[in-house]
Coordinates of C-alpha atoms and ligand atoms in Angstrom, one line a residue:
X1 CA 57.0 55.7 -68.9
X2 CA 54.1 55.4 -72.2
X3 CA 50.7 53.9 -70.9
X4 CA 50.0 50.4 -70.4
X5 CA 47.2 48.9 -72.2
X6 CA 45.3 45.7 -71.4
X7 CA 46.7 43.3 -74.0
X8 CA 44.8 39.7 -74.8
X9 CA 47.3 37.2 -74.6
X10 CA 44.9 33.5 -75.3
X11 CA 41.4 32.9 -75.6
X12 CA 39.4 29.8 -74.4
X13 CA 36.2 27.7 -74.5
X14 CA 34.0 24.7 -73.3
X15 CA 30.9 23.7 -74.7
X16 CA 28.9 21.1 -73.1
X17 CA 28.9 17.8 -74.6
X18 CA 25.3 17.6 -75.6
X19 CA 24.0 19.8 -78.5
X20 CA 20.1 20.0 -78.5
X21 CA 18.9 20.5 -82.2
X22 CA 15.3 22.5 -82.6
X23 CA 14.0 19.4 -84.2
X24 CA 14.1 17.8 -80.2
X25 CA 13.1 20.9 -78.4
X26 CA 9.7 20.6 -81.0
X27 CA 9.3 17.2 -79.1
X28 CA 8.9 19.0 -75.9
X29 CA 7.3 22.5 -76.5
X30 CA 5.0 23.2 -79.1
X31 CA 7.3 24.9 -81.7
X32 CA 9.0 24.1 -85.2
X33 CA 12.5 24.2 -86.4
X34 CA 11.3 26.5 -89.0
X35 CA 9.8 29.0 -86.5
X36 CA 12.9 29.2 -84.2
X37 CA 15.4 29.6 -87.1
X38 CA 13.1 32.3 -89.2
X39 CA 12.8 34.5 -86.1
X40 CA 16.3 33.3 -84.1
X41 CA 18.8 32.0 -86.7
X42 CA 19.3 29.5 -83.6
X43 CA 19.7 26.1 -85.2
X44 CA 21.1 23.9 -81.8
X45 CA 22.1 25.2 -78.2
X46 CA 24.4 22.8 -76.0
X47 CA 22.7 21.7 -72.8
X48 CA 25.0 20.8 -69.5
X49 CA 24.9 17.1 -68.5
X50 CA 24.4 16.9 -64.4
X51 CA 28.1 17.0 -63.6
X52 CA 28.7 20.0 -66.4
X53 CA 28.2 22.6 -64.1
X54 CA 29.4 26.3 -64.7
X55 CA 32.7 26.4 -62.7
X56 CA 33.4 22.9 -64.5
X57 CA 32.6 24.9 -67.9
X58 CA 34.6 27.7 -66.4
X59 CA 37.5 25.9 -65.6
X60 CA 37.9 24.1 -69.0
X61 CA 37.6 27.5 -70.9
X62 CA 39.8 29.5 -68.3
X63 CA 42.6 26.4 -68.4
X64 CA 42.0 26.3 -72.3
X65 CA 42.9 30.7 -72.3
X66 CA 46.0 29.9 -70.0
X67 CA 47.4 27.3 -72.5
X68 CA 46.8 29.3 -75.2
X69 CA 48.7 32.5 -73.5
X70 CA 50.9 30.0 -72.7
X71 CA 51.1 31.0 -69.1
X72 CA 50.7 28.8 -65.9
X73 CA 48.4 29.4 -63.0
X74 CA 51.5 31.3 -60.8
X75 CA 51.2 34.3 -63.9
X76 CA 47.7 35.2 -63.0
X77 CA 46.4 37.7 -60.3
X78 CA 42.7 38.7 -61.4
X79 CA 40.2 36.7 -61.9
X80 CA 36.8 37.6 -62.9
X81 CA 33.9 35.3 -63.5
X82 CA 30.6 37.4 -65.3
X83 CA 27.8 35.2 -64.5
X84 CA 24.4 35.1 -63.4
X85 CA 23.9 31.2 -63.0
X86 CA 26.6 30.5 -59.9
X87 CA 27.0 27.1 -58.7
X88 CA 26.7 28.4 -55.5
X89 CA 24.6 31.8 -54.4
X90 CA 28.6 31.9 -52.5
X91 CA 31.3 31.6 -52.7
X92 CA 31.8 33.3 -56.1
X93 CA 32.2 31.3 -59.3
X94 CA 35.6 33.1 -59.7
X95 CA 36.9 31.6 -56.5
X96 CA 35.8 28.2 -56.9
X97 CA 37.6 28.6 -60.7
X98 CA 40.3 30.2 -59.2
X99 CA 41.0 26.6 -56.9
X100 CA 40.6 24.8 -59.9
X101 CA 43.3 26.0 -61.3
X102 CA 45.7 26.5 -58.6
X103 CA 45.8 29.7 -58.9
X104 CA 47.2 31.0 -55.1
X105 CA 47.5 34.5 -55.4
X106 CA 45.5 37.7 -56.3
X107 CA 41.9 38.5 -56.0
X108 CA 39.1 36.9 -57.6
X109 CA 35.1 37.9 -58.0
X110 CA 31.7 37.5 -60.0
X111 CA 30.7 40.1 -61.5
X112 CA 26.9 40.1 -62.3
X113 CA 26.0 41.9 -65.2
X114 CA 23.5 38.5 -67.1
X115 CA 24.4 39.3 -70.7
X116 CA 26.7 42.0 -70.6
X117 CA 28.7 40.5 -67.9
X118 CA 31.6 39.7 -70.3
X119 CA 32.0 43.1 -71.5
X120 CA 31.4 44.5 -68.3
X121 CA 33.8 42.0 -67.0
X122 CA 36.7 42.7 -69.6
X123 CA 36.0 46.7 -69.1
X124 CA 36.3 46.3 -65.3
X125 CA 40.0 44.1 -65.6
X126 CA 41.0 46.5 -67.8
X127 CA 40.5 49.4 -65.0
X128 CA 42.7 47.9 -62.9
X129 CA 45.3 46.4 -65.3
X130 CA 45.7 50.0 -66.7
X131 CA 46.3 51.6 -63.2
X132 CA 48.6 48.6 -62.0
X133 CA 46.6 47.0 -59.4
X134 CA 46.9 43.8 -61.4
X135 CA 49.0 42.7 -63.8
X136 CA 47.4 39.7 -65.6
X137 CA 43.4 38.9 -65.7
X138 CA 41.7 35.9 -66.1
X139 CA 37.9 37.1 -67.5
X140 CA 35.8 34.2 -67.5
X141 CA 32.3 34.4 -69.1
X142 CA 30.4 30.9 -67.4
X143 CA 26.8 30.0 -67.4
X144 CA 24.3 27.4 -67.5
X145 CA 20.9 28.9 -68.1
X146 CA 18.8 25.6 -69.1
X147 CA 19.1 25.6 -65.2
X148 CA 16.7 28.7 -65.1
X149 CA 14.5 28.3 -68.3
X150 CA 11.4 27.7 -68.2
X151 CA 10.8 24.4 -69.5
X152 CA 7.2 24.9 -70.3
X153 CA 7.7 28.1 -71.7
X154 CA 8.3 27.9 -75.5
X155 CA 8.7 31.7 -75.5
X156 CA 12.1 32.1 -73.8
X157 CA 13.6 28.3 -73.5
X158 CA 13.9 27.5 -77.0
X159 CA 16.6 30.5 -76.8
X160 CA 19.2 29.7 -74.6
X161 CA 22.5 27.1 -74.2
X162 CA 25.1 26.9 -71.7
X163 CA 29.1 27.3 -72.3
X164 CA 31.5 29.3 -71.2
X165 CA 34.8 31.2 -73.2
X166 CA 37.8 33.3 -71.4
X167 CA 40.4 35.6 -72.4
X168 CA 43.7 36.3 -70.4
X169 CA 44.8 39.6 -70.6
X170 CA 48.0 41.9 -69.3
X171 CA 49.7 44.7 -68.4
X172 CA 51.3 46.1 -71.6
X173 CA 53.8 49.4 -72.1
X174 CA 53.3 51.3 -75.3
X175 CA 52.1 49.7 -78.7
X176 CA 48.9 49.5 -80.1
X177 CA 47.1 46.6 -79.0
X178 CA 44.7 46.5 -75.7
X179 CA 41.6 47.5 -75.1
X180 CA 41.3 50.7 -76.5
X181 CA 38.0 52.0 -75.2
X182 CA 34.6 51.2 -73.7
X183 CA 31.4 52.4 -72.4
X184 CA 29.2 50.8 -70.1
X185 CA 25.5 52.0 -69.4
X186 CA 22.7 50.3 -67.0
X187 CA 19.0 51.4 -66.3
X188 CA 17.2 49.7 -64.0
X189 CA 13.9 50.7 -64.8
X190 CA 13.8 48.2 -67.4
X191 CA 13.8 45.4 -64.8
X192 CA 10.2 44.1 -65.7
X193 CA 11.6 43.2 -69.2
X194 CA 14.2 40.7 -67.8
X195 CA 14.6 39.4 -65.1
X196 CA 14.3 35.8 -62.7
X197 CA 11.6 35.6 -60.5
X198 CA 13.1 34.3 -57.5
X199 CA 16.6 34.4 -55.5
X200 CA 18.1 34.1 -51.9
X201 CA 16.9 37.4 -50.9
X202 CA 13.9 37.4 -51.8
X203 CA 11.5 33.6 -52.5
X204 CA 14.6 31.8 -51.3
X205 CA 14.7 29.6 -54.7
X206 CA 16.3 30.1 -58.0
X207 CA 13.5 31.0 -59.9
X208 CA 12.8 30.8 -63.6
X209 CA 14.3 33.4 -66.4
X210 CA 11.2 35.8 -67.9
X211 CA 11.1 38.1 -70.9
X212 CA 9.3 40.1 -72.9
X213 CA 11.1 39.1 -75.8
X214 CA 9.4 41.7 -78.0
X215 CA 10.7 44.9 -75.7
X216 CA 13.8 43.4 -75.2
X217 CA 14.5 43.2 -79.1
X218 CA 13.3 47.1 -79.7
X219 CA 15.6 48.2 -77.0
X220 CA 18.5 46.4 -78.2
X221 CA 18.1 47.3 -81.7
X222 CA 16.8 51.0 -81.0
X223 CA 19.0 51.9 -78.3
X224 CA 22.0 49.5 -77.6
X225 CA 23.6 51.2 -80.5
X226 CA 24.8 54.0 -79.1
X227 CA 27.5 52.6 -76.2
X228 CA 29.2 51.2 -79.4
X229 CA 29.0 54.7 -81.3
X230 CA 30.6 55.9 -77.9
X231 CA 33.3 53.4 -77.8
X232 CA 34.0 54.5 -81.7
X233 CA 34.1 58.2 -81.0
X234 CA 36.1 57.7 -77.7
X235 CA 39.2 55.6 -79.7
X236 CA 38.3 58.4 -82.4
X237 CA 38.1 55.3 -85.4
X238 CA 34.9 54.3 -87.3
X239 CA 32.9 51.3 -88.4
X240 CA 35.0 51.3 -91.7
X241 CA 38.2 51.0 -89.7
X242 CA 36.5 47.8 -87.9
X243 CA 37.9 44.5 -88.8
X244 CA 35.3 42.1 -86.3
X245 CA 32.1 43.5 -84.7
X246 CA 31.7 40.6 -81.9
X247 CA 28.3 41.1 -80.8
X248 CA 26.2 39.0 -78.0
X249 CA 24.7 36.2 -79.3
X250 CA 21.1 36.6 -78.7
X251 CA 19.3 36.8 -82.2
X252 CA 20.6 36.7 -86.1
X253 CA 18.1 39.2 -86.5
X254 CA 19.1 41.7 -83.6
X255 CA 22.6 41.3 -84.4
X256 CA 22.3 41.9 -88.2
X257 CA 19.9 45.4 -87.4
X258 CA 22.7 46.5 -85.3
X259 CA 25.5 46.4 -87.6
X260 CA 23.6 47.5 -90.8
X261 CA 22.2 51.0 -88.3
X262 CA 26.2 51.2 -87.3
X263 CA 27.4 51.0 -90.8
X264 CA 29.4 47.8 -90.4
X265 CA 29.5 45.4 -93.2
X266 CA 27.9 42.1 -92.5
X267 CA 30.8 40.0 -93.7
X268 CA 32.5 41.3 -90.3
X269 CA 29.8 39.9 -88.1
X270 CA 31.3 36.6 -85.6
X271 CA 28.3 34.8 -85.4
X272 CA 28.0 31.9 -83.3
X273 CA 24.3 31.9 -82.2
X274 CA 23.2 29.4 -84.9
X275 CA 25.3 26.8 -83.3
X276 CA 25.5 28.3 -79.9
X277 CA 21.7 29.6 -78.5
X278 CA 22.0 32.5 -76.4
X279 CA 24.8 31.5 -73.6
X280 CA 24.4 35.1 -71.9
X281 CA 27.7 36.2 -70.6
X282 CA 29.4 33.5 -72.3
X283 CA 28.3 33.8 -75.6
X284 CA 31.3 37.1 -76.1
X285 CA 34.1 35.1 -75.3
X286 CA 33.1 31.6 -76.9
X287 CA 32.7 33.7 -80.0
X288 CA 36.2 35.2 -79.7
X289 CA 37.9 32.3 -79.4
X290 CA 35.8 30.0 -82.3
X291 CA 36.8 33.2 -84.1
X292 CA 40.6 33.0 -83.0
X293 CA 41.1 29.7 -83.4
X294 CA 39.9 29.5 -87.3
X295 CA 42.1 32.0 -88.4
X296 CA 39.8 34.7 -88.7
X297 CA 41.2 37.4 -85.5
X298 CA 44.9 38.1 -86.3
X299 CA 46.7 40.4 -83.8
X300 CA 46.7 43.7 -85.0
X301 CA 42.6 43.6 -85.7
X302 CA 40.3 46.1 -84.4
X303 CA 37.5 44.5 -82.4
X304 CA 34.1 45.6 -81.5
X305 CA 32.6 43.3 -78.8
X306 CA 28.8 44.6 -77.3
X307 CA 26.3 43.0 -75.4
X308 CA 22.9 44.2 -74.0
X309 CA 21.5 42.1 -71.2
X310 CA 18.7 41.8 -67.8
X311 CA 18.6 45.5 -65.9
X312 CA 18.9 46.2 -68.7
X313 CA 23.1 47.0 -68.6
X314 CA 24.6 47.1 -71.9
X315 CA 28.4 47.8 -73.3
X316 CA 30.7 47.7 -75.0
X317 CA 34.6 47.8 -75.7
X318 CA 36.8 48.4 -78.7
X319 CA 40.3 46.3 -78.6
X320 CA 43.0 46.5 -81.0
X321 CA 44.0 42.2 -80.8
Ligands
UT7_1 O1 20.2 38.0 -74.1 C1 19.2 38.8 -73.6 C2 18.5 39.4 -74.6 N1 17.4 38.7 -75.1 C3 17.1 38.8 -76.4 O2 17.8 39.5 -77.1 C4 15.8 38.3 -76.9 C5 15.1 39.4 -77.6 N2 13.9 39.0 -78.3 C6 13.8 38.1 -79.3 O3 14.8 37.6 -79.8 C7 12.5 37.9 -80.0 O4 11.5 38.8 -79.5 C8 11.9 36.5 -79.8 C9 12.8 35.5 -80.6 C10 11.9 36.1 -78.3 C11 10.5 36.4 -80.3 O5 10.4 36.8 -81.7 P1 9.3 37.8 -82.2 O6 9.4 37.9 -83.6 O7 9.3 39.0 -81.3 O8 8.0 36.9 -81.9 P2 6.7 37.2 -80.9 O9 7.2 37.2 -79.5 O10 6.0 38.4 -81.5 O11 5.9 35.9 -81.2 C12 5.2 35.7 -82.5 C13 4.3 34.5 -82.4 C14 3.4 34.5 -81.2 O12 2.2 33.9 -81.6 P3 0.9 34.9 -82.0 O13 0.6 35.7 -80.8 O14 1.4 35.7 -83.2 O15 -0.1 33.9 -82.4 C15 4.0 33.6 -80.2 O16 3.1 33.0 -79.4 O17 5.2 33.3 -82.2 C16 4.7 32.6 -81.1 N3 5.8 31.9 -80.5 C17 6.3 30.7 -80.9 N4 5.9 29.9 -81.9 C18 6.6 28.7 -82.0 C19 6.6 32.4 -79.4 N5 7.6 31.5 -79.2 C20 7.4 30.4 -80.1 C21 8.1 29.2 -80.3 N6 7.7 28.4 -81.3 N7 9.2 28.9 -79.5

């Protein structure tokens, strides 16, 4: 019997209706188009009405991943939502998706990772797709962070969109395609960088989303870089043998520093955060699938998705499509 490897079968999104352009953020914090694309790239971020919520957002893109495996709710047995905006503090996102769906069987769980929860999310499926314990996942990347911005903070809520994007994947024998590696890294000291101040456990409120953007962008260019040169060593390829890098969607700049230390050629950069903001663990898999559905990833292309996010935890995974 050869190895089985976690294969994607369909990707998925959901955007929220709304898109908020820079130009109407400028009429409610003091900032300017100009500033927020020269030092973002971010052009518009899509804001959830009051009934978009992120199992709603999750649902769509999960259901949207299903149709495009072409597999009903009965085929799935894993789900796993990477989120850190729950509609609930419990039950998980995952469950509540899960229903949705009518899925019935299996096990489902968040997975809390903020923006590397998709990658962290599509590592952990592939663990136990690989060893059996499941056959087919659903990983779901869901989040509405305008619900935890800080309106009156120009600093960090000019940033961020909600959305969410899935990918189904399964159990496959032999062949070339699955997930071919990953590596996965946390360090908590970093917590002051990141974080929300509040929370069940400890003010008993949600809390707002803080940052010290500056930090945050010399870590990720400085040192985020080297999970990915792990994930290229461990499937023993190179950037030359990349055909997508799939970064999160966090800052043109960041992304484009990354790929030019790593040796990967701009033109294979997905890049989604112009029309997209920052949608934490959702920005991977909405990327994916605007990727997949223009043509772009073709089975048989090498992959490089990476994210770094709050903790700080950062990843990421190499897949052969
Ligand atoms: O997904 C999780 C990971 N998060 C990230 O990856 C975010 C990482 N960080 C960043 O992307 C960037 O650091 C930011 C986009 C957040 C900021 O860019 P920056 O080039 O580091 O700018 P800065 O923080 O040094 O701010 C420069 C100036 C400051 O004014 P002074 O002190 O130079 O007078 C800010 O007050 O820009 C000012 N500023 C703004 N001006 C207009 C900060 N926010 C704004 C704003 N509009 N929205």
């Amino acid at each position: 019997m050869s190895a089985l490897r976690s294969v994607v079968l369909g990707t998925g999104s959901c955007l929220p209706e709304r898109a908020v352009t820079n130009a109407m953020l400028a009429e409610r914090v003091e900032t300017s188009d100009e500033w927020i694309v020269q030092r973002t790239g971010i052009r518009q971020r899509h804001i959830a009405a009051p009934h978009e919520t992120t199992v709603t957002l999750g649902t769509r893109a999960a259901q949207a991943a299903l149709d495009a495996a072409g597999l009903g709710p009965d085929a799935i047995d894993l789900v796993i939502c990477a989120t850190s905006t729950p509609d609930h503090t419990f039950p998980a996102t995952a469950t509540e998706i899960q229903a949705a769906l009518g899925i019935g069987q299996g096990a489902a769980f968040d997975l809390q990772a903020v923006c590397a929860g998709f990658v962290f999310g599509v590592t952990t499926a592939d663990k136990f797709l690989v060893t059996g314990a499941a056959q087919r996942a659903l990983v779901i990347g869901a989040e509405t962070f305008s619900r935890i911005v800080d309106w009156e903070d120009r600093t960090t809520c000019v940033l961020f969109g909600d959305g969410a994007g899935a990918v189904v994947l399964e159990a496959r024998e032999g062949g070339e395609r699955g997930v071919l590696s990953a590596a996965l890294r946390s360090d908590g000291r970093y917590r002051d960088k990141l974080y929300v101040d509040g929370g069940p456990g400890s003010t008993g409120a949600v809390g707002h989303l803080r940052m010290e953007g500056k930090d945050v962008f010399r870590f990720a260019v400085g040192q985020v870089t080297d999970v990915i040169v792990d994930a290229f060593a461990k499937a023993g390829v190179t950037a030359d043998d990349l055909d997508w890098f799939v970064p999160h969607q966090a800052n043109r700049r960041i992304i484009e520093a990354s790929a030019d230390k790593l040796g990967i050629a701009r033109e294979k950069i997905v890049m989604t955060v112009d029309r997209h903001g920052n949608t934490s663990a959702a920005s991977i898999p909405l990327a994916l699938d605007v990727a997949v559905r223009d043509g772009r990833i073709k089975p048989g292309d090498l992959v490089m998705i990476e994210a770094i996010g709050g903790g700080f935890s950062w990843g990421a995974a190499l897949l052969r499509w």
